[in-house]
Short mmCIF file of C-alpha atoms in Angstrom, two decimals:
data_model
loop_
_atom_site.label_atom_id
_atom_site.label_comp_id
_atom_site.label_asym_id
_atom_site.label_seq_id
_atom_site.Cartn_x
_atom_site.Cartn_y
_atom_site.Cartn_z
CA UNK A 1 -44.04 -4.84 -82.94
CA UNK A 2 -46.41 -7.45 -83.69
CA UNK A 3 -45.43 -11.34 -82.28
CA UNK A 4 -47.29 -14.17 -81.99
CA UNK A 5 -46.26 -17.48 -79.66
CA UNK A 6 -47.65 -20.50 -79.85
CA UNK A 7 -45.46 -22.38 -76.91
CA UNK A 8 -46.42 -26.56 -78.47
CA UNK A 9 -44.96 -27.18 -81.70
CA UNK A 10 -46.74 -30.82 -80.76
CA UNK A 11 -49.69 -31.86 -79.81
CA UNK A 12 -50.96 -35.72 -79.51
CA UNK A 13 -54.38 -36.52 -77.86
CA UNK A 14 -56.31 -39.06 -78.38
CA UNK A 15 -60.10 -38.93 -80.53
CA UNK A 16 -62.66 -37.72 -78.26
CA UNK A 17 -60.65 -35.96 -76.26
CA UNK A 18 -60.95 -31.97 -75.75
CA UNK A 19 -58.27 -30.01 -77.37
CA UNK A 20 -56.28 -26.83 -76.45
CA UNK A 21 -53.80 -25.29 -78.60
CA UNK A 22 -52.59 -22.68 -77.16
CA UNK A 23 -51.64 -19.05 -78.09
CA UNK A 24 -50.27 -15.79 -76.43
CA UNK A 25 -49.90 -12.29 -78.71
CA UNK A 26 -47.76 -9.51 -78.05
CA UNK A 27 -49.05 -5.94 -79.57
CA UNK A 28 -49.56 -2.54 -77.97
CA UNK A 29 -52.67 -1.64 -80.42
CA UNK A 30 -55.17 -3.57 -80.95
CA UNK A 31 -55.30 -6.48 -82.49
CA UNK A 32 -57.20 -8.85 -84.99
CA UNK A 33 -56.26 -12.34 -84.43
CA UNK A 34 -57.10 -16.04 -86.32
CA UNK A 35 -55.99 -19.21 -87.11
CA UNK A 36 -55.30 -20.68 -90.07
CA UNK A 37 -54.83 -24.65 -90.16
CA UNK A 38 -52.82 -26.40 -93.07
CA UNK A 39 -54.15 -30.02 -93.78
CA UNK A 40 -51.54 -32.52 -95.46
CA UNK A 41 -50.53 -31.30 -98.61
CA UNK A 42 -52.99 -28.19 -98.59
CA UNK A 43 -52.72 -24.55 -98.85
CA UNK A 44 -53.61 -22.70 -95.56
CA UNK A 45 -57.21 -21.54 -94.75
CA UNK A 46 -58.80 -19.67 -92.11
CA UNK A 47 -60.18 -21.72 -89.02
CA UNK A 48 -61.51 -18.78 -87.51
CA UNK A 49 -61.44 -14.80 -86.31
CA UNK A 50 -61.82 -13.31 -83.39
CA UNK A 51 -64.49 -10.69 -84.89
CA UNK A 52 -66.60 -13.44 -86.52
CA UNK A 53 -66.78 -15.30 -83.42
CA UNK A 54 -68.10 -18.24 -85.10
CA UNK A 55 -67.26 -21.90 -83.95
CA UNK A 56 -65.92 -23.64 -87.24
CA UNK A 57 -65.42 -26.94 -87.19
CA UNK A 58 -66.69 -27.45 -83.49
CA UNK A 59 -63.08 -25.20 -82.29
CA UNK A 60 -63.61 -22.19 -80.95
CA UNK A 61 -61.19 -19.30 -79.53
CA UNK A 62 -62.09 -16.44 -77.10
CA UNK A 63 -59.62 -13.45 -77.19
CA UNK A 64 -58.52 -12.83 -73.83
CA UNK A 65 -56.67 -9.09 -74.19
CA UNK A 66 -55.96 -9.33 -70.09
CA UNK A 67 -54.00 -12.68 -70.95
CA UNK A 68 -52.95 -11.94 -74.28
CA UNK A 69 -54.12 -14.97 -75.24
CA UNK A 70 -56.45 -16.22 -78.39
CA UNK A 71 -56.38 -20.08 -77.52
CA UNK A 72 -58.37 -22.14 -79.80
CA UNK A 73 -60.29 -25.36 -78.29
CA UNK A 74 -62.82 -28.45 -79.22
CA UNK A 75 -64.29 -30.60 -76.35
CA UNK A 76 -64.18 -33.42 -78.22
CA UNK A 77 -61.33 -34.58 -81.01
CA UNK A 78 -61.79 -35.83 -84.39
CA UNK A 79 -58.98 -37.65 -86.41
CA UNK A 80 -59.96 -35.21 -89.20
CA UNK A 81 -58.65 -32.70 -86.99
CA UNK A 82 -54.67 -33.86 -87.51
CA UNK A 83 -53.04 -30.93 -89.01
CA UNK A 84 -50.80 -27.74 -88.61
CA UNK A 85 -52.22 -25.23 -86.38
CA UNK A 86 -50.79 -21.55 -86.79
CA UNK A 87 -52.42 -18.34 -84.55
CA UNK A 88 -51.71 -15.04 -86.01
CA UNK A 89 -52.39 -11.34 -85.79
CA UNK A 90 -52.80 -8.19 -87.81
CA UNK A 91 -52.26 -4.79 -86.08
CA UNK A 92 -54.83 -2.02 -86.56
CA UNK A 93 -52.46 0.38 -87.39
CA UNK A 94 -50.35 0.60 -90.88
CA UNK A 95 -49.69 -2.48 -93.17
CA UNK A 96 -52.15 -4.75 -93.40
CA UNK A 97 -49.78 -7.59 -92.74
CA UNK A 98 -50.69 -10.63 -91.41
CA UNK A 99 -47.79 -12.16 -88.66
CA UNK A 100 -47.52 -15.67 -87.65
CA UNK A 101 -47.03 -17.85 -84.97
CA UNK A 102 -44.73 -21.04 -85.27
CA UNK A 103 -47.49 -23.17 -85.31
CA UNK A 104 -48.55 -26.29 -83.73
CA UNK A 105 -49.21 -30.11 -85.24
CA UNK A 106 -51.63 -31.59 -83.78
CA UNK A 107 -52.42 -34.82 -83.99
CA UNK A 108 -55.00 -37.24 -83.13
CA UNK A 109 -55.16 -40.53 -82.13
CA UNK A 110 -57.66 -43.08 -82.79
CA UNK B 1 -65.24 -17.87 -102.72
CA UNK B 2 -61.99 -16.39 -103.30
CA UNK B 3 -59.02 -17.87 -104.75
CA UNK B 4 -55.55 -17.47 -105.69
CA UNK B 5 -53.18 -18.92 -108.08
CA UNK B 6 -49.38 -19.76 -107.56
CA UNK B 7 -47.08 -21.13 -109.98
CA UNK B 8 -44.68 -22.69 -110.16
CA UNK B 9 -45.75 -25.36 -107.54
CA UNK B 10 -42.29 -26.43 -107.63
CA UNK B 11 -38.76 -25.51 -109.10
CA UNK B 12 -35.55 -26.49 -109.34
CA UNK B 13 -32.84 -24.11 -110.56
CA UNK B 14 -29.17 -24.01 -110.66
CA UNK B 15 -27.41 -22.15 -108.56
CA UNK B 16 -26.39 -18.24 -109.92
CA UNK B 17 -29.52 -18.28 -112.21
CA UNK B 18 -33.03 -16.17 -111.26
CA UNK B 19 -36.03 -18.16 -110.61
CA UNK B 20 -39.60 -15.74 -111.13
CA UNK B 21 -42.77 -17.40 -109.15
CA UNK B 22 -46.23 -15.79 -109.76
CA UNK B 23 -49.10 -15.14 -107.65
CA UNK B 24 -52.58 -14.44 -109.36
CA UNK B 25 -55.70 -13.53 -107.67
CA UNK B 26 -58.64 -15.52 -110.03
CA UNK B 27 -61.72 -13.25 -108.83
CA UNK B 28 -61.13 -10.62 -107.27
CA UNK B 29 -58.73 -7.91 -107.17
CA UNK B 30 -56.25 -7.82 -105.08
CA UNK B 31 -54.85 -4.40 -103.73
CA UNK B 32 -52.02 -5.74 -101.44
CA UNK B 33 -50.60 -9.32 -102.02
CA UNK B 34 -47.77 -10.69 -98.96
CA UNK B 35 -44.78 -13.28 -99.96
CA UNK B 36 -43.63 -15.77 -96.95
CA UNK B 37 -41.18 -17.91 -96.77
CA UNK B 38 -41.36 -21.26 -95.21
CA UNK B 39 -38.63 -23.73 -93.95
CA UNK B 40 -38.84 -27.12 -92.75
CA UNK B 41 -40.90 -27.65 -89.99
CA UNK B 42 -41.24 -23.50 -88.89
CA UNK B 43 -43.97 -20.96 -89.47
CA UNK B 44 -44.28 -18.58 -92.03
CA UNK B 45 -41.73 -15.37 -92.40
CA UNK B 46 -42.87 -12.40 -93.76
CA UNK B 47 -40.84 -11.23 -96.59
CA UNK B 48 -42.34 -8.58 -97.69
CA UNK B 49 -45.86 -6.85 -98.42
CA UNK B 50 -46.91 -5.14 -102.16
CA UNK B 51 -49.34 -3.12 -103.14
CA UNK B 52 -50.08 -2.72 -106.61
CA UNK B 53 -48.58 -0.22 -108.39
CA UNK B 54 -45.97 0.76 -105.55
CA UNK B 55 -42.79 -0.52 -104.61
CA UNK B 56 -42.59 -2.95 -101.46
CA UNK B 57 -42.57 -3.11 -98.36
CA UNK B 58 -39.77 -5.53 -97.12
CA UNK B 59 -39.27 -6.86 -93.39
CA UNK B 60 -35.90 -6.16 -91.78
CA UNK B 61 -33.43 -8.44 -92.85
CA UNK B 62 -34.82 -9.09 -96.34
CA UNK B 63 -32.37 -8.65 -99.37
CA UNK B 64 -34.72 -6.33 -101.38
CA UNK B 65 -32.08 -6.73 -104.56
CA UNK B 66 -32.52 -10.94 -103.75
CA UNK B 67 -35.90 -11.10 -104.10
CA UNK B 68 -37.72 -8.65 -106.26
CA UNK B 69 -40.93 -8.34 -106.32
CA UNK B 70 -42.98 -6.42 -108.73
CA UNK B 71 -47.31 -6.31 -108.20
CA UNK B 72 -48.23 -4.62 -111.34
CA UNK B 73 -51.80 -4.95 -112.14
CA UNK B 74 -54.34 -5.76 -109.26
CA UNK B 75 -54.19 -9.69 -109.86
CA UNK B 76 -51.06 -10.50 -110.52
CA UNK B 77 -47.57 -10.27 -107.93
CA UNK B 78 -44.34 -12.39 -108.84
CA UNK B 79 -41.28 -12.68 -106.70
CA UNK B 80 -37.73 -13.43 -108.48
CA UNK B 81 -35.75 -14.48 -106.75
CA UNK B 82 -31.79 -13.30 -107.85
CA UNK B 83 -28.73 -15.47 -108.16
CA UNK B 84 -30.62 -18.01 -106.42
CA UNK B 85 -28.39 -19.77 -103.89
CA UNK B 86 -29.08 -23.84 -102.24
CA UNK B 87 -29.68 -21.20 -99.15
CA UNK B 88 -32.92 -19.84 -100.60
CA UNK B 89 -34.12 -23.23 -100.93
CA UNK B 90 -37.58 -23.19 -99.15
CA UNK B 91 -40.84 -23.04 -99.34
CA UNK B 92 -42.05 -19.63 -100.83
CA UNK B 93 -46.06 -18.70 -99.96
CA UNK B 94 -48.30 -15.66 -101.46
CA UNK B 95 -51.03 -14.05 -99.87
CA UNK B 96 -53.45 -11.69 -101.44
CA UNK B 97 -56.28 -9.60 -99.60
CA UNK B 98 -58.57 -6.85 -101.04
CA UNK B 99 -57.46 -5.03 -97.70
CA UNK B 100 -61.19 -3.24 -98.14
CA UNK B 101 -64.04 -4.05 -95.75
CA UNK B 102 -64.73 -4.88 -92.34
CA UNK B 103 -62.76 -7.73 -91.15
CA UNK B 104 -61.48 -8.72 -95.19
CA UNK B 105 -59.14 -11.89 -95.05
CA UNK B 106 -56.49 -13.50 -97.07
CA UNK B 107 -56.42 -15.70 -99.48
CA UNK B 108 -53.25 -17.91 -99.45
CA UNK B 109 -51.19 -19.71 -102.76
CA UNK B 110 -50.99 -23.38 -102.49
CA UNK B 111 -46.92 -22.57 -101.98
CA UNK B 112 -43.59 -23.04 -104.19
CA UNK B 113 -41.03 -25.15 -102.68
CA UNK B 114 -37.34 -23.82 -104.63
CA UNK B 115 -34.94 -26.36 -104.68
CA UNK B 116 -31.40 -24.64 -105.91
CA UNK B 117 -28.94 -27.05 -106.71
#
């Protein structure tokens, strides 16, 4: 089974200061995983991909398959950056389906 | 880039009667499209997954005779959703990939919030 966990549904720091939102994946294949972030009254788009391994935006993400992790950071805050956060994975096996984590809202402080 | 289409943005029904929502893809075809469901302040469920010209896929728990969904032609997926209840008030959200190609994406609807009174 596919699960993603993001363990902060909040997140407050202030502008300037780095960022970590943090994510953890559970899935015995392996796995693709991204983040999408939702700005105020937008549709979702893609952040970022693990394959791409682009930094968008100035946040970056490093899959870690010892840690299970795919935490996505930026050194250095913008206010632009307030928004919903969600990590998720697709399998490499079977449905192409795309799982979610809860998500996280981060905001940023001037 | 690509882009897809949902509509209604917003509906309110009464309760007992069907409510249809439609997801297009405007350029480019899209061979498997995904329906979500979103509540208040939570992430996004998987309801089920279609791929055009096949019946679909739904996640456990998912009334499959609640929320029909039909994917007919490579661009276009609706979900009705039957009898609608004030319980399936949310916030419904398509998805539509070409599922071909290294590392293809998604393309996400700008969402549907139901509002059954």
């Amino acid at each position: 089974a596919q699960r993603v966990t993001q363990p902060e549904k909040l997140l407050s720091v202030f502008k300037g200061a780095p960022v970590e939102l943090k994510c953890n994946y559970s899935y015995s294949g392996s796995p693709e995983l991204f983040w999408y972030v939702q700005y105020s009254r937008q549709r979702l788009q893609l952040l970022l991909r693990h394959i791409s391994r682009e930094s968008i935006k100035g946040f970056t993400a490093d899959l870690n398959k010892g840690e299970t992790s795919f935490h996505l950071k930026k050194p250095f805050a913008q206010e632009e950056d307030s928004a919903m956060y969600y990590c998720a994975l697709r399998g490499n096996q079977g449905a192409q389906k795309l799982v979610f984590g809860q998500g996280t809202r981060l905001t940023i402080n001037p | 880039g690509a882009v897809v289409s949902q509509h209604p943005s917003w509906v309110i029904c009464k309760s007992g009667t069907s409510v249809k929502i439609e997801c297009r893809s405007l350029d480019f075809q899209a061979t498997t499209m995904f329906w979500y469901r979103q509540f208040p302040k939570q992430s996004l469920m998987l309801m089920a997954t279609s791929n055009e010209g096949s019946k679909a896929t739904y996640e456990q728990g998912v009334e499959k005779d609640k929320f029909l969904i039909n994917h007919a032609s490579l661009t276009l997926s609706t979900l009705t959703v039957t009898s609608a209840h004030p319980e399936d008030s949310s916030f419904y959200i398509c998805s539509a990939t070409t599922g071909q190609g290294a590392g293809y994406g998604y393309t996400f609807g700008s969402g549907t919030r139901l509002t059954v009174v």
